[in-house]
Amino acid sequence: MSSSATSGDILHDFTPILRHYKDGRIERLMGAAAVPPSLDPTTGVQSKDVQISPDLPLSARLYLPKTAAAPATKLPLLFYFHGGAFLIESAFSSVYQKHLNLLTSAANVVAVSVEYRLAPENPLPAAFDDAWTAVNWAASDATDDWIKRHGDFGRVYLGGDSAGGNIAHNIALRFGGGNPAGINLVGMFLNCPFFSGKDPIGDERSDTGVSVKIFTDKLWFYACPGLTGLDEAWVNPSADLKVLSGLKCGRVLVYTAGKDYLKDRGRQYTAAVAESGWGGEIEAVEVEEEGHVFSVLDPEGEGE
């Protein structure tokens, strides 16, 4: 049989997210188009792209609020990680450009939106390694002038949505193993974080939830073929309170949405952090009538 006859055969079908064909081709079915950095006319936020490591490759989009125009202004430094099940989306997409413009302006921070490598071409833990490399780069002499002039390393935050929320959590754990020089991690926010677990909880037990859990469980093993089980601490933080107690920050904010399949995992995470013996402050906010990462997809909506 000719190669053209087999080019349409599907090896892994994760519609509506991704299709992986038997000939090796990866077709990403979701994800907004990339847009260039710019000066946003609405918020006055400037953005630019920087290369962190040409070897990986690894890059980021930096955001600077208009308040940074004052000389020697030092602002909190936010590392942001986009969502997309570790498989799709980009720090350079139109969705995240808009989201980070508004977030940078509202929070008055210098933001580093990390363009980490995606699975399956780069299976997990590549995304975690890239995020950690980006943090260390920012703390090094090789970092960008915007960060040097305006980033306050005494006020560093992590944040992300969906898979990016998972990355933020796991990077906060890495801080527990040793801070990059000069960085003080103050807190993090997780927006509809992408966690899982072997046993279903909450709405995962419903008729719809069972089918969604089967789908997302397959996603996890596809993004990380070396995964031994869904109760590994970086997939299901609530499974190991001792590990969870090692979060190296003093404040955590968890967003959940009432119509989101992942809301029960966010609730479980919040409760587990509070019970783990971790000495910080955790707050949970749930918006009942909204869906998954609503504040990213519609950042100017009423649910924001």
PDB file of C-alpha atoms in Angstrom:
ATOM      1  CA  MET A   1       0.000   0.000   0.000  1.00  0.00           C
ATOM      2  CA  SER A   2       1.377   3.413  -0.911  1.00  0.00           C
ATOM      3  CA  SER A   3       2.316   5.989   1.710  1.00  0.00           C
ATOM      4  CA  SER A   4      -0.365   8.321   0.349  1.00  0.00           C
ATOM      5  CA  ALA A   5      -2.980   5.686   1.079  1.00  0.00           C
ATOM      6  CA  THR A   6      -1.904   5.402   4.706  1.00  0.00           C
ATOM      7  CA  SER A   7      -1.201   9.093   5.409  1.00  0.00           C
ATOM      8  CA  GLY A   8      -4.714   9.582   6.780  1.00  0.00           C
ATOM      9  CA  ASP A   9      -4.592   6.688   9.241  1.00  0.00           C
ATOM     10  CA  ILE A  10      -4.898   7.967  12.801  1.00  0.00           C
ATOM     11  CA  LEU A  11      -2.751   6.576  15.591  1.00  0.00           C
ATOM     12  CA  HIS A  12      -4.135   8.758  18.417  1.00  0.00           C
ATOM     13  CA  ASP A  13      -7.361  10.730  18.107  1.00  0.00           C
ATOM     14  CA  PHE A  14      -7.832  13.478  20.681  1.00  0.00           C
ATOM     15  CA  THR A  15     -10.436  15.454  18.761  1.00  0.00           C
ATOM     16  CA  PRO A  16     -11.142  18.358  19.264  1.00  0.00           C
ATOM     17  CA  ILE A  17      -7.593  18.981  20.523  1.00  0.00           C
ATOM     18  CA  LEU A  18      -5.174  16.986  18.382  1.00  0.00           C
ATOM     19  CA  ARG A  19      -4.778  14.114  15.958  1.00  0.00           C
ATOM     20  CA  HIS A  20      -1.605  12.044  15.666  1.00  0.00           C
ATOM     21  CA  TYR A  21      -1.318  10.104  12.415  1.00  0.00           C
ATOM     22  CA  LYS A  22       0.499   6.831  11.870  1.00  0.00           C
ATOM     23  CA  ASP A  23       2.935   8.513   9.483  1.00  0.00           C
ATOM     24  CA  GLY A  24       4.100  10.677  12.412  1.00  0.00           C
ATOM     25  CA  ARG A  25       2.221  13.833  11.447  1.00  0.00           C
ATOM     26  CA  ILE A  26       0.735  15.877  14.328  1.00  0.00           C
ATOM     27  CA  GLU A  27      -2.379  17.913  13.544  1.00  0.00           C
ATOM     28  CA  ARG A  28      -3.308  20.456  16.212  1.00  0.00           C
ATOM     29  CA  LEU A  29      -7.011  21.218  15.919  1.00  0.00           C
ATOM     30  CA  MET A  30      -7.169  24.035  18.466  1.00  0.00           C
ATOM     31  CA  GLY A  31      -5.052  27.027  19.384  1.00  0.00           C
ATOM     32  CA  ALA A  32      -5.214  30.624  18.274  1.00  0.00           C
ATOM     33  CA  ALA A  33      -2.900  32.046  15.624  1.00  0.00           C
ATOM     34  CA  ALA A  34       0.349  33.691  16.702  1.00  0.00           C
ATOM     35  CA  VAL A  35       0.540  37.478  16.737  1.00  0.00           C
ATOM     36  CA  PRO A  36       3.621  39.707  17.035  1.00  0.00           C
ATOM     37  CA  PRO A  37       4.518  41.614  20.209  1.00  0.00           C
ATOM     38  CA  SER A  38       3.254  45.182  20.274  1.00  0.00           C
ATOM     39  CA  LEU A  39       2.341  48.290  22.194  1.00  0.00           C
ATOM     40  CA  ASP A  40      -1.255  47.649  23.242  1.00  0.00           C
ATOM     41  CA  PRO A  41      -3.322  50.801  22.648  1.00  0.00           C
ATOM     42  CA  THR A  42      -5.934  49.901  25.252  1.00  0.00           C
ATOM     43  CA  THR A  43      -3.697  49.179  28.250  1.00  0.00           C
ATOM     44  CA  GLY A  44      -0.444  50.840  27.244  1.00  0.00           C
ATOM     45  CA  VAL A  45       1.370  47.548  27.895  1.00  0.00           C
ATOM     46  CA  GLN A  46       4.460  46.895  25.776  1.00  0.00           C
ATOM     47  CA  SER A  47       5.559  43.399  24.797  1.00  0.00           C
ATOM     48  CA  LYS A  48       8.588  41.873  23.124  1.00  0.00           C
ATOM     49  CA  ASP A  49       9.976  38.412  22.475  1.00  0.00           C
ATOM     50  CA  VAL A  50      13.227  37.077  23.903  1.00  0.00           C
ATOM     51  CA  GLN A  51      15.218  33.915  23.370  1.00  0.00           C
ATOM     52  CA  ILE A  52      16.094  32.085  26.553  1.00  0.00           C
ATOM     53  CA  SER A  53      17.883  29.050  25.125  1.00  0.00           C
ATOM     54  CA  PRO A  54      18.548  28.518  21.403  1.00  0.00           C
ATOM     55  CA  ASP A  55      19.422  24.883  22.010  1.00  0.00           C
ATOM     56  CA  LEU A  56      16.038  23.742  23.342  1.00  0.00           C
ATOM     57  CA  PRO A  57      14.603  26.022  21.726  1.00  0.00           C
ATOM     58  CA  LEU A  58      13.049  28.106  24.515  1.00  0.00           C
ATOM     59  CA  SER A  59      11.704  31.635  24.391  1.00  0.00           C
ATOM     60  CA  ALA A  60       9.260  33.959  26.112  1.00  0.00           C
ATOM     61  CA  ARG A  61       7.141  37.042  25.558  1.00  0.00           C
ATOM     62  CA  LEU A  62       7.811  39.826  28.045  1.00  0.00           C
ATOM     63  CA  TYR A  63       5.196  42.376  29.111  1.00  0.00           C
ATOM     64  CA  LEU A  64       5.865  45.784  30.614  1.00  0.00           C
ATOM     65  CA  PRO A  65       3.060  47.983  32.014  1.00  0.00           C
ATOM     66  CA  LYS A  66       2.981  51.696  31.276  1.00  0.00           C
ATOM     67  CA  THR A  67       3.806  52.465  34.931  1.00  0.00           C
ATOM     68  CA  ALA A  68       7.306  51.132  34.212  1.00  0.00           C
ATOM     69  CA  ALA A  69       7.999  54.293  32.190  1.00  0.00           C
ATOM     70  CA  ALA A  70       9.088  55.997  35.419  1.00  0.00           C
ATOM     71  CA  PRO A  71      12.881  55.667  35.910  1.00  0.00           C
ATOM     72  CA  ALA A  72      14.081  52.810  38.099  1.00  0.00           C
ATOM     73  CA  THR A  73      10.533  51.582  38.764  1.00  0.00           C
ATOM     74  CA  LYS A  74      10.603  48.126  40.360  1.00  0.00           C
ATOM     75  CA  LEU A  75       7.512  45.963  39.920  1.00  0.00           C
ATOM     76  CA  PRO A  76       6.576  42.419  40.933  1.00  0.00           C
ATOM     77  CA  LEU A  77       7.777  39.775  38.490  1.00  0.00           C
ATOM     78  CA  LEU A  78       5.230  37.249  37.204  1.00  0.00           C
ATOM     79  CA  PHE A  79       6.110  34.029  35.386  1.00  0.00           C
ATOM     80  CA  TYR A  80       3.057  32.925  33.404  1.00  0.00           C
ATOM     81  CA  PHE A  81       2.442  29.507  31.811  1.00  0.00           C
ATOM     82  CA  HIS A  82      -0.258  29.053  29.180  1.00  0.00           C
ATOM     83  CA  GLY A  83      -2.772  26.227  29.089  1.00  0.00           C
ATOM     84  CA  GLY A  84      -3.584  23.662  26.425  1.00  0.00           C
ATOM     85  CA  ALA A  85      -3.238  20.183  27.979  1.00  0.00           C
ATOM     86  CA  PHE A  86       0.560  20.398  27.409  1.00  0.00           C
ATOM     87  CA  LEU A  87      -0.250  19.753  23.727  1.00  0.00           C
ATOM     88  CA  ILE A  88      -1.505  22.971  22.122  1.00  0.00           C
ATOM     89  CA  GLU A  89      -1.479  26.779  22.341  1.00  0.00           C
ATOM     90  CA  SER A  90       1.367  29.234  22.621  1.00  0.00           C
ATOM     91  CA  ALA A  91       2.597  32.187  24.630  1.00  0.00           C
ATOM     92  CA  PHE A  92       2.549  34.038  21.296  1.00  0.00           C
ATOM     93  CA  SER A  93      -1.093  33.384  20.392  1.00  0.00           C
ATOM     94  CA  SER A  94      -3.677  36.151  20.094  1.00  0.00           C
ATOM     95  CA  VAL A  95      -5.592  34.729  23.071  1.00  0.00           C
ATOM     96  CA  TYR A  96      -2.622  34.923  25.423  1.00  0.00           C
ATOM     97  CA  GLN A  97      -1.418  38.243  24.013  1.00  0.00           C
ATOM     98  CA  LYS A  98      -4.748  39.805  24.986  1.00  0.00           C
ATOM     99  CA  HIS A  99      -4.904  38.003  28.313  1.00  0.00           C
ATOM    100  CA  LEU A 100      -1.382  39.000  29.332  1.00  0.00           C
ATOM    101  CA  ASN A 101      -1.873  42.619  28.231  1.00  0.00           C
ATOM    102  CA  LEU A 102      -4.881  42.913  30.527  1.00  0.00           C
ATOM    103  CA  LEU A 103      -3.307  40.900  33.345  1.00  0.00           C
ATOM    104  CA  THR A 104      -0.061  42.883  33.252  1.00  0.00           C
ATOM    105  CA  SER A 105      -1.949  46.159  33.348  1.00  0.00           C
ATOM    106  CA  ALA A 106      -4.396  45.159  36.087  1.00  0.00           C
ATOM    107  CA  ALA A 107      -1.776  43.548  38.337  1.00  0.00           C
ATOM    108  CA  ASN A 108       0.924  46.129  37.535  1.00  0.00           C
ATOM    109  CA  VAL A 109       3.648  43.522  37.055  1.00  0.00           C
ATOM    110  CA  VAL A 110       6.461  42.677  34.702  1.00  0.00           C
ATOM    111  CA  ALA A 111       5.332  39.418  33.092  1.00  0.00           C
ATOM    112  CA  VAL A 112       7.350  36.612  31.526  1.00  0.00           C
ATOM    113  CA  SER A 113       5.016  34.420  29.446  1.00  0.00           C
ATOM    114  CA  VAL A 114       6.997  31.254  28.749  1.00  0.00           C
ATOM    115  CA  GLU A 115       6.887  29.510  25.369  1.00  0.00           C
ATOM    116  CA  TYR A 116       7.595  26.008  26.672  1.00  0.00           C
ATOM    117  CA  ARG A 117       7.941  22.963  24.430  1.00  0.00           C
ATOM    118  CA  LEU A 118       4.807  20.942  23.733  1.00  0.00           C
ATOM    119  CA  ALA A 119       4.094  17.231  23.880  1.00  0.00           C
ATOM    120  CA  PRO A 120       4.041  14.753  22.215  1.00  0.00           C
ATOM    121  CA  GLU A 121       7.174  15.906  20.378  1.00  0.00           C
ATOM    122  CA  ASN A 122       8.605  16.900  23.758  1.00  0.00           C
ATOM    123  CA  PRO A 123       6.926  14.713  26.399  1.00  0.00           C
ATOM    124  CA  LEU A 124       6.626  15.770  30.009  1.00  0.00           C
ATOM    125  CA  PRO A 125       8.582  16.723  32.036  1.00  0.00           C
ATOM    126  CA  ALA A 126       9.932  18.954  29.198  1.00  0.00           C
ATOM    127  CA  ALA A 127       7.397  21.683  29.984  1.00  0.00           C
ATOM    128  CA  PHE A 128       8.413  21.690  33.666  1.00  0.00           C
ATOM    129  CA  ASP A 129      12.105  21.757  32.763  1.00  0.00           C
ATOM    130  CA  ASP A 130      11.543  24.663  30.369  1.00  0.00           C
ATOM    131  CA  ALA A 131       9.625  26.634  32.997  1.00  0.00           C
ATOM    132  CA  TRP A 132      12.409  26.097  35.531  1.00  0.00           C
ATOM    133  CA  THR A 133      15.031  27.100  32.962  1.00  0.00           C
ATOM    134  CA  ALA A 134      13.094  30.319  32.291  1.00  0.00           C
ATOM    135  CA  VAL A 135      13.027  31.194  36.001  1.00  0.00           C
ATOM    136  CA  ASN A 136      16.763  30.606  36.333  1.00  0.00           C
ATOM    137  CA  TRP A 137      17.445  32.603  33.162  1.00  0.00           C
ATOM    138  CA  ALA A 138      15.552  35.573  34.574  1.00  0.00           C
ATOM    139  CA  ALA A 139      17.719  35.453  37.699  1.00  0.00           C
ATOM    140  CA  SER A 140      20.954  35.252  35.708  1.00  0.00           C
ATOM    141  CA  ASP A 141      23.180  37.919  34.189  1.00  0.00           C
ATOM    142  CA  ALA A 142      21.953  36.833  30.754  1.00  0.00           C
ATOM    143  CA  THR A 143      18.420  38.053  31.392  1.00  0.00           C
ATOM    144  CA  ASP A 144      16.710  40.880  29.493  1.00  0.00           C
ATOM    145  CA  ASP A 145      17.108  44.583  30.330  1.00  0.00           C
ATOM    146  CA  TRP A 146      13.377  44.964  31.042  1.00  0.00           C
ATOM    147  CA  ILE A 147      13.685  42.392  33.804  1.00  0.00           C
ATOM    148  CA  LYS A 148      16.947  43.844  35.104  1.00  0.00           C
ATOM    149  CA  ARG A 149      15.616  47.403  35.248  1.00  0.00           C
ATOM    150  CA  HIS A 150      12.056  46.816  36.370  1.00  0.00           C
ATOM    151  CA  GLY A 151      11.696  43.318  37.884  1.00  0.00           C
ATOM    152  CA  ASP A 152      11.597  43.085  41.677  1.00  0.00           C
ATOM    153  CA  PHE A 153      13.108  39.714  42.559  1.00  0.00           C
ATOM    154  CA  GLY A 154      11.892  40.154  46.114  1.00  0.00           C
ATOM    155  CA  ARG A 155       8.308  39.898  44.797  1.00  0.00           C
ATOM    156  CA  VAL A 156       8.087  36.988  42.383  1.00  0.00           C
ATOM    157  CA  TYR A 157       4.877  35.186  41.454  1.00  0.00           C
ATOM    158  CA  LEU A 158       3.920  32.164  39.361  1.00  0.00           C
ATOM    159  CA  GLY A 159       0.647  31.823  37.478  1.00  0.00           C
ATOM    160  CA  GLY A 160      -1.064  29.834  34.783  1.00  0.00           C
ATOM    161  CA  ASP A 161      -4.286  28.376  33.478  1.00  0.00           C
ATOM    162  CA  SER A 162      -5.211  24.709  33.033  1.00  0.00           C
ATOM    163  CA  ALA A 163      -1.962  22.869  32.173  1.00  0.00           C
ATOM    164  CA  GLY A 164      -0.163  26.123  32.973  1.00  0.00           C
ATOM    165  CA  GLY A 165      -1.633  26.018  36.461  1.00  0.00           C
ATOM    166  CA  ASN A 166      -0.183  22.546  36.857  1.00  0.00           C
ATOM    167  CA  ILE A 167       3.203  23.872  35.707  1.00  0.00           C
ATOM    168  CA  ALA A 168       3.054  26.773  38.177  1.00  0.00           C
ATOM    169  CA  HIS A 169       2.348  24.360  41.040  1.00  0.00           C
ATOM    170  CA  ASN A 170       5.205  22.062  40.085  1.00  0.00           C
ATOM    171  CA  ILE A 171       7.641  24.962  39.730  1.00  0.00           C
ATOM    172  CA  ALA A 172       6.657  26.149  43.214  1.00  0.00           C
ATOM    173  CA  LEU A 173       7.658  22.688  44.437  1.00  0.00           C
ATOM    174  CA  ARG A 174      11.010  22.980  42.656  1.00  0.00           C
ATOM    175  CA  PHE A 175      11.643  26.199  44.554  1.00  0.00           C
ATOM    176  CA  GLY A 176      11.490  24.056  47.675  1.00  0.00           C
ATOM    177  CA  GLY A 177      14.519  22.181  46.422  1.00  0.00           C
ATOM    178  CA  GLY A 178      16.582  25.346  46.059  1.00  0.00           C
ATOM    179  CA  ASN A 179      15.826  28.927  45.104  1.00  0.00           C
ATOM    180  CA  PRO A 180      17.557  30.504  42.131  1.00  0.00           C
ATOM    181  CA  ALA A 181      19.876  33.153  43.574  1.00  0.00           C
ATOM    182  CA  GLY A 182      18.125  36.302  44.650  1.00  0.00           C
ATOM    183  CA  ILE A 183      14.543  35.198  43.947  1.00  0.00           C
ATOM    184  CA  ASN A 184      11.859  35.370  46.616  1.00  0.00           C
ATOM    185  CA  LEU A 185       8.756  33.457  45.537  1.00  0.00           C
ATOM    186  CA  VAL A 186       5.852  35.220  47.231  1.00  0.00           C
ATOM    187  CA  GLY A 187       2.857  33.399  45.764  1.00  0.00           C
ATOM    188  CA  MET A 188       1.074  31.833  42.821  1.00  0.00           C
ATOM    189  CA  PHE A 189      -2.346  31.637  41.229  1.00  0.00           C
ATOM    190  CA  LEU A 190      -3.793  28.574  39.532  1.00  0.00           C
ATOM    191  CA  ASN A 191      -6.654  29.162  37.093  1.00  0.00           C
ATOM    192  CA  CYS A 192      -8.728  25.990  36.605  1.00  0.00           C
ATOM    193  CA  PRO A 193      -5.614  23.849  37.147  1.00  0.00           C
ATOM    194  CA  PHE A 194      -5.204  20.637  35.172  1.00  0.00           C
ATOM    195  CA  PHE A 195      -4.827  17.931  37.820  1.00  0.00           C
ATOM    196  CA  SER A 196      -6.099  14.377  37.815  1.00  0.00           C
ATOM    197  CA  GLY A 197      -6.035  11.177  39.856  1.00  0.00           C
ATOM    198  CA  LYS A 198      -6.616   7.461  39.580  1.00  0.00           C
ATOM    199  CA  ASP A 199      -9.967   7.434  41.360  1.00  0.00           C
ATOM    200  CA  PRO A 200     -12.821   9.666  40.101  1.00  0.00           C
ATOM    201  CA  ILE A 201     -14.148  12.390  42.406  1.00  0.00           C
ATOM    202  CA  GLY A 202     -17.177  14.680  42.340  1.00  0.00           C
ATOM    203  CA  ASP A 203     -18.709  15.173  38.902  1.00  0.00           C
ATOM    204  CA  GLU A 204     -16.132  12.805  37.415  1.00  0.00           C
ATOM    205  CA  ARG A 205     -18.509  10.059  38.562  1.00  0.00           C
ATOM    206  CA  SER A 206     -21.432  11.370  36.505  1.00  0.00           C
ATOM    207  CA  ASP A 207     -22.357   9.852  33.130  1.00  0.00           C
ATOM    208  CA  THR A 208     -20.712  12.717  31.272  1.00  0.00           C
ATOM    209  CA  GLY A 209     -17.837  12.927  33.711  1.00  0.00           C
ATOM    210  CA  VAL A 210     -16.865   9.282  33.237  1.00  0.00           C
ATOM    211  CA  SER A 211     -16.356   9.736  29.495  1.00  0.00           C
ATOM    212  CA  VAL A 212     -14.454  12.996  29.981  1.00  0.00           C
ATOM    213  CA  LYS A 213     -12.201  11.354  32.577  1.00  0.00           C
ATOM    214  CA  ILE A 214     -11.409   8.496  30.206  1.00  0.00           C
ATOM    215  CA  PHE A 215     -10.441  11.081  27.571  1.00  0.00           C
ATOM    216  CA  THR A 216      -8.284  13.191  29.904  1.00  0.00           C
ATOM    217  CA  ASP A 217      -6.630  10.118  31.429  1.00  0.00           C
ATOM    218  CA  LYS A 218      -5.498   9.130  27.927  1.00  0.00           C
ATOM    219  CA  LEU A 219      -4.228  12.671  27.405  1.00  0.00           C
ATOM    220  CA  TRP A 220      -2.021  12.385  30.475  1.00  0.00           C
ATOM    221  CA  PHE A 221      -0.368   9.156  29.314  1.00  0.00           C
ATOM    222  CA  TYR A 222      -0.004  10.564  25.794  1.00  0.00           C
ATOM    223  CA  ALA A 223       1.700  13.740  27.056  1.00  0.00           C
ATOM    224  CA  CYS A 224       3.934  11.663  29.338  1.00  0.00           C
ATOM    225  CA  PRO A 225       4.471   8.092  28.112  1.00  0.00           C
ATOM    226  CA  GLY A 226       6.716   7.408  31.113  1.00  0.00           C
ATOM    227  CA  LEU A 227       3.925   8.107  33.592  1.00  0.00           C
ATOM    228  CA  THR A 228       3.526   5.225  36.047  1.00  0.00           C
ATOM    229  CA  GLY A 229       0.100   6.254  37.312  1.00  0.00           C
ATOM    230  CA  LEU A 230      -2.304   9.141  37.764  1.00  0.00           C
ATOM    231  CA  ASP A 231      -1.560   9.466  41.468  1.00  0.00           C
ATOM    232  CA  GLU A 232       1.991  10.634  40.875  1.00  0.00           C
ATOM    233  CA  ALA A 233       2.438  13.833  42.865  1.00  0.00           C
ATOM    234  CA  TRP A 234       2.826  16.131  39.864  1.00  0.00           C
ATOM    235  CA  VAL A 235      -0.434  14.841  38.356  1.00  0.00           C
ATOM    236  CA  ASN A 236      -2.427  14.470  41.581  1.00  0.00           C
ATOM    237  CA  PRO A 237      -0.843  16.713  44.233  1.00  0.00           C
ATOM    238  CA  SER A 238      -3.525  15.731  46.730  1.00  0.00           C
ATOM    239  CA  ALA A 239      -2.235  12.152  46.792  1.00  0.00           C
ATOM    240  CA  ASP A 240       0.878  13.060  48.763  1.00  0.00           C
ATOM    241  CA  LEU A 241       0.406  15.697  51.457  1.00  0.00           C
ATOM    242  CA  LYS A 242       4.049  15.487  52.481  1.00  0.00           C
ATOM    243  CA  VAL A 243       5.164  16.571  49.007  1.00  0.00           C
ATOM    244  CA  LEU A 244       2.417  19.188  48.883  1.00  0.00           C
ATOM    245  CA  SER A 245       3.601  20.742  52.137  1.00  0.00           C
ATOM    246  CA  GLY A 246       6.849  21.656  50.364  1.00  0.00           C
ATOM    247  CA  LEU A 247       5.325  24.482  48.310  1.00  0.00           C
ATOM    248  CA  LYS A 248       7.863  27.276  48.488  1.00  0.00           C
ATOM    249  CA  CYS A 249       5.595  30.325  48.631  1.00  0.00           C
ATOM    250  CA  GLY A 250       3.440  32.009  51.205  1.00  0.00           C
ATOM    251  CA  ARG A 251       0.223  32.589  49.275  1.00  0.00           C
ATOM    252  CA  VAL A 252      -1.839  30.565  46.802  1.00  0.00           C
ATOM    253  CA  LEU A 253      -4.994  31.566  44.938  1.00  0.00           C
ATOM    254  CA  VAL A 254      -7.034  28.885  43.159  1.00  0.00           C
ATOM    255  CA  TYR A 255      -9.713  29.774  40.606  1.00  0.00           C
ATOM    256  CA  THR A 256     -12.395  27.249  39.683  1.00  0.00           C
ATOM    257  CA  ALA A 257     -15.473  27.483  37.474  1.00  0.00           C
ATOM    258  CA  GLY A 258     -18.818  25.883  38.254  1.00  0.00           C
ATOM    259  CA  LYS A 259     -19.281  24.498  34.740  1.00  0.00           C
ATOM    260  CA  ASP A 260     -15.728  23.197  34.428  1.00  0.00           C
ATOM    261  CA  TYR A 261     -15.027  19.460  34.517  1.00  0.00           C
ATOM    262  CA  LEU A 262     -11.829  20.191  36.479  1.00  0.00           C
ATOM    263  CA  LYS A 263     -13.510  22.123  39.287  1.00  0.00           C
ATOM    264  CA  ASP A 264     -13.478  19.161  41.688  1.00  0.00           C
ATOM    265  CA  ARG A 265      -9.719  18.763  41.247  1.00  0.00           C
ATOM    266  CA  GLY A 266      -9.242  22.434  42.049  1.00  0.00           C
ATOM    267  CA  ARG A 267     -11.380  22.080  45.161  1.00  0.00           C
ATOM    268  CA  GLN A 268      -9.519  18.938  46.181  1.00  0.00           C
ATOM    269  CA  TYR A 269      -6.180  20.684  45.722  1.00  0.00           C
ATOM    270  CA  THR A 270      -7.267  23.635  47.857  1.00  0.00           C
ATOM    271  CA  ALA A 271      -8.380  21.367  50.683  1.00  0.00           C
ATOM    272  CA  ALA A 272      -5.248  19.210  50.479  1.00  0.00           C
ATOM    273  CA  VAL A 273      -2.897  22.219  50.625  1.00  0.00           C
ATOM    274  CA  ALA A 274      -4.743  23.488  53.697  1.00  0.00           C
ATOM    275  CA  GLU A 275      -4.416  20.062  55.353  1.00  0.00           C
ATOM    276  CA  SER A 276      -0.812  19.390  54.361  1.00  0.00           C
ATOM    277  CA  GLY A 277       0.882  21.363  57.091  1.00  0.00           C
ATOM    278  CA  TRP A 278       2.075  23.980  54.620  1.00  0.00           C
ATOM    279  CA  GLY A 279       2.378  27.216  56.531  1.00  0.00           C
ATOM    280  CA  GLY A 280       1.012  29.689  53.988  1.00  0.00           C
ATOM    281  CA  GLU A 281      -2.355  31.175  53.111  1.00  0.00           C
ATOM    282  CA  ILE A 282      -4.576  29.641  50.429  1.00  0.00           C
ATOM    283  CA  GLU A 283      -7.753  31.150  48.998  1.00  0.00           C
ATOM    284  CA  ALA A 284     -10.268  29.627  46.596  1.00  0.00           C
ATOM    285  CA  VAL A 285     -12.569  31.551  44.253  1.00  0.00           C
ATOM    286  CA  GLU A 286     -15.266  29.783  42.243  1.00  0.00           C
ATOM    287  CA  VAL A 287     -17.476  31.415  39.612  1.00  0.00           C
ATOM    288  CA  GLU A 288     -20.561  29.247  39.335  1.00  0.00           C
ATOM    289  CA  GLU A 289     -21.883  30.040  35.857  1.00  0.00           C
ATOM    290  CA  GLU A 290     -18.601  29.952  33.945  1.00  0.00           C
ATOM    291  CA  GLY A 291     -16.609  27.256  32.166  1.00  0.00           C
ATOM    292  CA  HIS A 292     -12.991  26.198  31.886  1.00  0.00           C
ATOM    293  CA  VAL A 293     -10.469  29.098  31.867  1.00  0.00           C
ATOM    294  CA  PHE A 294     -13.279  31.540  31.103  1.00  0.00           C
ATOM    295  CA  SER A 295     -11.182  34.515  32.195  1.00  0.00           C
ATOM    296  CA  VAL A 296      -8.583  33.664  29.535  1.00  0.00           C
ATOM    297  CA  LEU A 297     -11.029  33.008  26.715  1.00  0.00           C
ATOM    298  CA  ASP A 298     -13.129  36.076  27.580  1.00  0.00           C
ATOM    299  CA  PRO A 299     -10.894  38.315  29.724  1.00  0.00           C
ATOM    300  CA  GLU A 300     -13.273  41.280  29.525  1.00  0.00           C
ATOM    301  CA  GLY A 301     -16.377  39.236  30.389  1.00  0.00           C
ATOM    302  CA  GLU A 302     -18.592  39.762  33.398  1.00  0.00           C
ATOM    303  CA  GLY A 303     -17.259  36.616  35.076  1.00  0.00           C
ATOM    304  CA  GLU A 304     -13.743  38.030  35.291  1.00  0.00           C
TER     305      GLU A 304
END
